Amino acid sequence: MTLLEPLHDLDEVVALTPDRTELLGSHCDTCESRFFPRRQLCFECGADTVRDMGLGRTGILYSYTRVELSSSRITPYTLGYIDLDSGTRVLADISVPEDRLVPDLPVTLTTAADGTWSFGPAENPADGTDEN
């Protein structure tokens, strides 16, 4: 009997390069499913034909909630589902002022010096201002 090594989620979730910051996920070459965070096996078909892929940094806020009580984090904070432009939906911290939170808000990935990441309001690429 051969013992297999345990599989773990892969830790790195944000790719930082000199010209781009984006979320990292996985793509199954067998069934074409996409996942976040990265995986070693496909959750849809069970195949091990999974490879890393960049999921992008922009998307649309699908839904959100404000968390008021937590045993693991300082409250309050906001979580939301983001529909990334790549077609993947992710659950992430949202760093948008409460009075601007609305479904369908364009958002972009932001990172902090301490390595944390969240999604904030997208900026208009033409003039660097918020779209809303």
PDB file of C-alpha atoms in Angstrom:
ATOM      1  CA  MET A   1       0.000   0.000   0.000  1.00  0.00           C
ATOM      2  CA  THR A   2       1.365   3.397  -0.984  1.00  0.00           C
ATOM      3  CA  LEU A   3       0.734   6.287   1.351  1.00  0.00           C
ATOM      4  CA  LEU A   4       0.014   9.585  -0.334  1.00  0.00           C
ATOM      5  CA  GLU A   5       1.220  12.910   0.979  1.00  0.00           C
ATOM      6  CA  PRO A   6      -1.621  15.042   2.354  1.00  0.00           C
ATOM      7  CA  LEU A   7      -2.823  17.796   0.028  1.00  0.00           C
ATOM      8  CA  HIS A   8      -3.074  21.352   1.273  1.00  0.00           C
ATOM      9  CA  ASP A   9      -4.386  24.558  -0.191  1.00  0.00           C
ATOM     10  CA  LEU A  10      -1.512  26.520  -1.672  1.00  0.00           C
ATOM     11  CA  ASP A  11      -0.655  29.562   0.423  1.00  0.00           C
ATOM     12  CA  GLU A  12       0.227  32.241  -2.112  1.00  0.00           C
ATOM     13  CA  VAL A  13      -2.963  34.022  -3.205  1.00  0.00           C
ATOM     14  CA  VAL A  14      -1.669  37.332  -4.601  1.00  0.00           C
ATOM     15  CA  ALA A  15       0.935  37.645  -7.359  1.00  0.00           C
ATOM     16  CA  LEU A  16       3.088  40.733  -7.033  1.00  0.00           C
ATOM     17  CA  THR A  17       5.159  41.656 -10.061  1.00  0.00           C
ATOM     18  CA  PRO A  18       6.695  45.035 -10.940  1.00  0.00           C
ATOM     19  CA  ASP A  19       3.874  45.832 -13.356  1.00  0.00           C
ATOM     20  CA  ARG A  20       0.915  43.807 -12.054  1.00  0.00           C
ATOM     21  CA  THR A  21      -0.808  42.651  -8.885  1.00  0.00           C
ATOM     22  CA  GLU A  22      -3.498  39.993  -9.243  1.00  0.00           C
ATOM     23  CA  LEU A  23      -5.181  37.122  -7.429  1.00  0.00           C
ATOM     24  CA  LEU A  24      -3.840  33.650  -8.100  1.00  0.00           C
ATOM     25  CA  GLY A  25      -6.192  30.756  -8.638  1.00  0.00           C
ATOM     26  CA  SER A  26      -6.289  27.402 -10.369  1.00  0.00           C
ATOM     27  CA  HIS A  27      -7.660  26.141 -13.661  1.00  0.00           C
ATOM     28  CA  CYS A  28      -8.583  22.511 -14.365  1.00  0.00           C
ATOM     29  CA  ASP A  29      -7.466  21.462 -17.841  1.00  0.00           C
ATOM     30  CA  THR A  30      -9.914  18.518 -17.766  1.00  0.00           C
ATOM     31  CA  CYS A  31     -13.230  20.261 -17.040  1.00  0.00           C
ATOM     32  CA  GLU A  32     -12.229  23.954 -17.439  1.00  0.00           C
ATOM     33  CA  SER A  33     -13.308  24.888 -13.864  1.00  0.00           C
ATOM     34  CA  ARG A  34     -11.586  27.775 -12.087  1.00  0.00           C
ATOM     35  CA  PHE A  35     -10.926  28.014  -8.353  1.00  0.00           C
ATOM     36  CA  PHE A  36      -9.846  30.470  -5.708  1.00  0.00           C
ATOM     37  CA  PRO A  37      -7.765  29.962  -3.687  1.00  0.00           C
ATOM     38  CA  ARG A  38      -5.333  27.767  -5.625  1.00  0.00           C
ATOM     39  CA  ARG A  39      -5.891  24.001  -5.460  1.00  0.00           C
ATOM     40  CA  GLN A  40      -3.928  20.856  -6.210  1.00  0.00           C
ATOM     41  CA  LEU A  41      -6.994  18.848  -7.283  1.00  0.00           C
ATOM     42  CA  CYS A  42     -10.150  19.883  -9.128  1.00  0.00           C
ATOM     43  CA  PHE A  43     -13.179  20.120  -6.844  1.00  0.00           C
ATOM     44  CA  GLU A  44     -15.553  19.567  -9.784  1.00  0.00           C
ATOM     45  CA  CYS A  45     -14.166  16.468 -11.521  1.00  0.00           C
ATOM     46  CA  GLY A  46     -11.412  15.248  -9.160  1.00  0.00           C
ATOM     47  CA  ALA A  47      -8.661  15.512 -11.778  1.00  0.00           C
ATOM     48  CA  ASP A  48      -5.099  16.417 -10.899  1.00  0.00           C
ATOM     49  CA  THR A  49      -4.643  18.325 -14.167  1.00  0.00           C
ATOM     50  CA  VAL A  50      -4.792  21.632 -12.318  1.00  0.00           C
ATOM     51  CA  ARG A  51      -2.494  24.543 -13.071  1.00  0.00           C
ATOM     52  CA  ASP A  52      -1.998  27.981 -11.570  1.00  0.00           C
ATOM     53  CA  MET A  53      -3.569  30.932 -13.335  1.00  0.00           C
ATOM     54  CA  GLY A  54      -3.911  34.641 -12.734  1.00  0.00           C
ATOM     55  CA  LEU A  55      -7.502  35.623 -12.005  1.00  0.00           C
ATOM     56  CA  GLY A  56      -7.001  39.350 -12.465  1.00  0.00           C
ATOM     57  CA  ARG A  57      -7.488  42.299 -10.173  1.00  0.00           C
ATOM     58  CA  THR A  58     -10.808  43.860 -11.193  1.00  0.00           C
ATOM     59  CA  GLY A  59     -14.429  42.867 -10.893  1.00  0.00           C
ATOM     60  CA  ILE A  60     -17.909  43.766  -9.744  1.00  0.00           C
ATOM     61  CA  LEU A  61     -19.229  43.613  -6.167  1.00  0.00           C
ATOM     62  CA  TYR A  62     -22.011  41.005  -6.282  1.00  0.00           C
ATOM     63  CA  SER A  63     -23.107  41.105  -2.634  1.00  0.00           C
ATOM     64  CA  TYR A  64     -21.717  42.165   0.751  1.00  0.00           C
ATOM     65  CA  THR A  65     -22.284  42.012   4.494  1.00  0.00           C
ATOM     66  CA  ARG A  66     -20.946  43.889   7.484  1.00  0.00           C
ATOM     67  CA  VAL A  67     -19.593  41.573  10.203  1.00  0.00           C
ATOM     68  CA  GLU A  68     -20.309  42.874  13.702  1.00  0.00           C
ATOM     69  CA  LEU A  69     -19.250  39.890  15.819  1.00  0.00           C
ATOM     70  CA  SER A  70     -16.200  37.686  15.325  1.00  0.00           C
ATOM     71  CA  SER A  71     -14.048  35.488  17.541  1.00  0.00           C
ATOM     72  CA  SER A  72     -11.052  35.803  15.213  1.00  0.00           C
ATOM     73  CA  ARG A  73     -10.928  39.430  14.011  1.00  0.00           C
ATOM     74  CA  ILE A  74     -11.494  42.944  15.175  1.00  0.00           C
ATOM     75  CA  THR A  75     -14.970  44.099  14.179  1.00  0.00           C
ATOM     76  CA  PRO A  76     -16.665  45.600  12.328  1.00  0.00           C
ATOM     77  CA  TYR A  77     -15.435  44.648   8.853  1.00  0.00           C
ATOM     78  CA  THR A  78     -17.052  44.072   5.488  1.00  0.00           C
ATOM     79  CA  LEU A  79     -16.955  40.903   3.382  1.00  0.00           C
ATOM     80  CA  GLY A  80     -18.281  40.591  -0.126  1.00  0.00           C
ATOM     81  CA  TYR A  81     -18.516  38.359  -3.142  1.00  0.00           C
ATOM     82  CA  ILE A  82     -16.635  39.750  -6.125  1.00  0.00           C
ATOM     83  CA  ASP A  83     -17.334  38.562  -9.657  1.00  0.00           C
ATOM     84  CA  LEU A  84     -13.883  38.909 -11.199  1.00  0.00           C
ATOM     85  CA  ASP A  85     -13.560  39.877 -14.850  1.00  0.00           C
ATOM     86  CA  SER A  86     -12.003  36.414 -15.392  1.00  0.00           C
ATOM     87  CA  GLY A  87     -15.338  34.784 -14.485  1.00  0.00           C
ATOM     88  CA  THR A  88     -14.410  33.554 -10.996  1.00  0.00           C
ATOM     89  CA  ARG A  89     -16.391  34.592  -7.895  1.00  0.00           C
ATOM     90  CA  VAL A  90     -14.336  35.177  -4.727  1.00  0.00           C
ATOM     91  CA  LEU A  91     -15.172  36.024  -1.120  1.00  0.00           C
ATOM     92  CA  ALA A  92     -12.958  38.874   0.048  1.00  0.00           C
ATOM     93  CA  ASP A  93     -12.535  41.775   2.439  1.00  0.00           C
ATOM     94  CA  ILE A  94     -14.089  44.957   1.096  1.00  0.00           C
ATOM     95  CA  SER A  95     -12.485  48.346   1.754  1.00  0.00           C
ATOM     96  CA  VAL A  96     -15.220  50.633   0.469  1.00  0.00           C
ATOM     97  CA  PRO A  97     -16.801  53.373   2.622  1.00  0.00           C
ATOM     98  CA  GLU A  98     -20.138  52.149   3.924  1.00  0.00           C
ATOM     99  CA  ASP A  99     -22.080  54.959   2.244  1.00  0.00           C
ATOM    100  CA  ARG A 100     -20.711  53.843  -1.175  1.00  0.00           C
ATOM    101  CA  LEU A 101     -21.445  50.109  -0.826  1.00  0.00           C
ATOM    102  CA  VAL A 102     -23.901  48.998  -3.497  1.00  0.00           C
ATOM    103  CA  PRO A 103     -24.199  45.825  -5.558  1.00  0.00           C
ATOM    104  CA  ASP A 104     -22.641  46.107  -9.028  1.00  0.00           C
ATOM    105  CA  LEU A 105     -19.943  48.504  -7.786  1.00  0.00           C
ATOM    106  CA  PRO A 106     -16.754  48.189  -9.890  1.00  0.00           C
ATOM    107  CA  VAL A 107     -13.871  47.188  -7.577  1.00  0.00           C
ATOM    108  CA  THR A 108     -10.161  46.529  -7.835  1.00  0.00           C
ATOM    109  CA  LEU A 109      -7.652  44.544  -5.781  1.00  0.00           C
ATOM    110  CA  THR A 110      -5.605  46.562  -3.292  1.00  0.00           C
ATOM    111  CA  THR A 111      -2.669  45.365  -1.226  1.00  0.00           C
ATOM    112  CA  ALA A 112      -1.057  46.729   1.934  1.00  0.00           C
ATOM    113  CA  ALA A 113       2.579  46.733   3.023  1.00  0.00           C
ATOM    114  CA  ASP A 114       1.802  44.026   5.613  1.00  0.00           C
ATOM    115  CA  GLY A 115       0.699  41.605   2.873  1.00  0.00           C
ATOM    116  CA  THR A 116      -3.049  41.885   3.437  1.00  0.00           C
ATOM    117  CA  TRP A 117      -5.342  42.419   0.475  1.00  0.00           C
ATOM    118  CA  SER A 118      -8.888  43.567  -0.142  1.00  0.00           C
ATOM    119  CA  PHE A 119     -11.067  45.079  -2.838  1.00  0.00           C
ATOM    120  CA  GLY A 120     -11.733  48.810  -3.014  1.00  0.00           C
ATOM    121  CA  PRO A 121     -13.524  51.136  -5.428  1.00  0.00           C
ATOM    122  CA  ALA A 122     -12.172  50.929  -8.968  1.00  0.00           C
ATOM    123  CA  GLU A 123     -10.442  54.020 -10.240  1.00  0.00           C
ATOM    124  CA  ASN A 124     -11.143  55.541 -13.595  1.00  0.00           C
ATOM    125  CA  PRO A 125      -7.990  54.733 -15.596  1.00  0.00           C
ATOM    126  CA  ALA A 126      -8.286  57.949 -17.604  1.00  0.00           C
ATOM    127  CA  ASP A 127      -7.929  60.391 -14.726  1.00  0.00           C
ATOM    128  CA  GLY A 128      -7.162  58.290 -11.603  1.00  0.00           C
ATOM    129  CA  THR A 129     -10.413  59.209  -9.820  1.00  0.00           C
ATOM    130  CA  ASP A 130     -13.032  56.900  -8.376  1.00  0.00           C
ATOM    131  CA  GLU A 131     -15.681  55.825 -10.889  1.00  0.00           C
ATOM    132  CA  ASN A 132     -18.521  56.644  -8.494  1.00  0.00           C
TER     133      ASN A 132
END
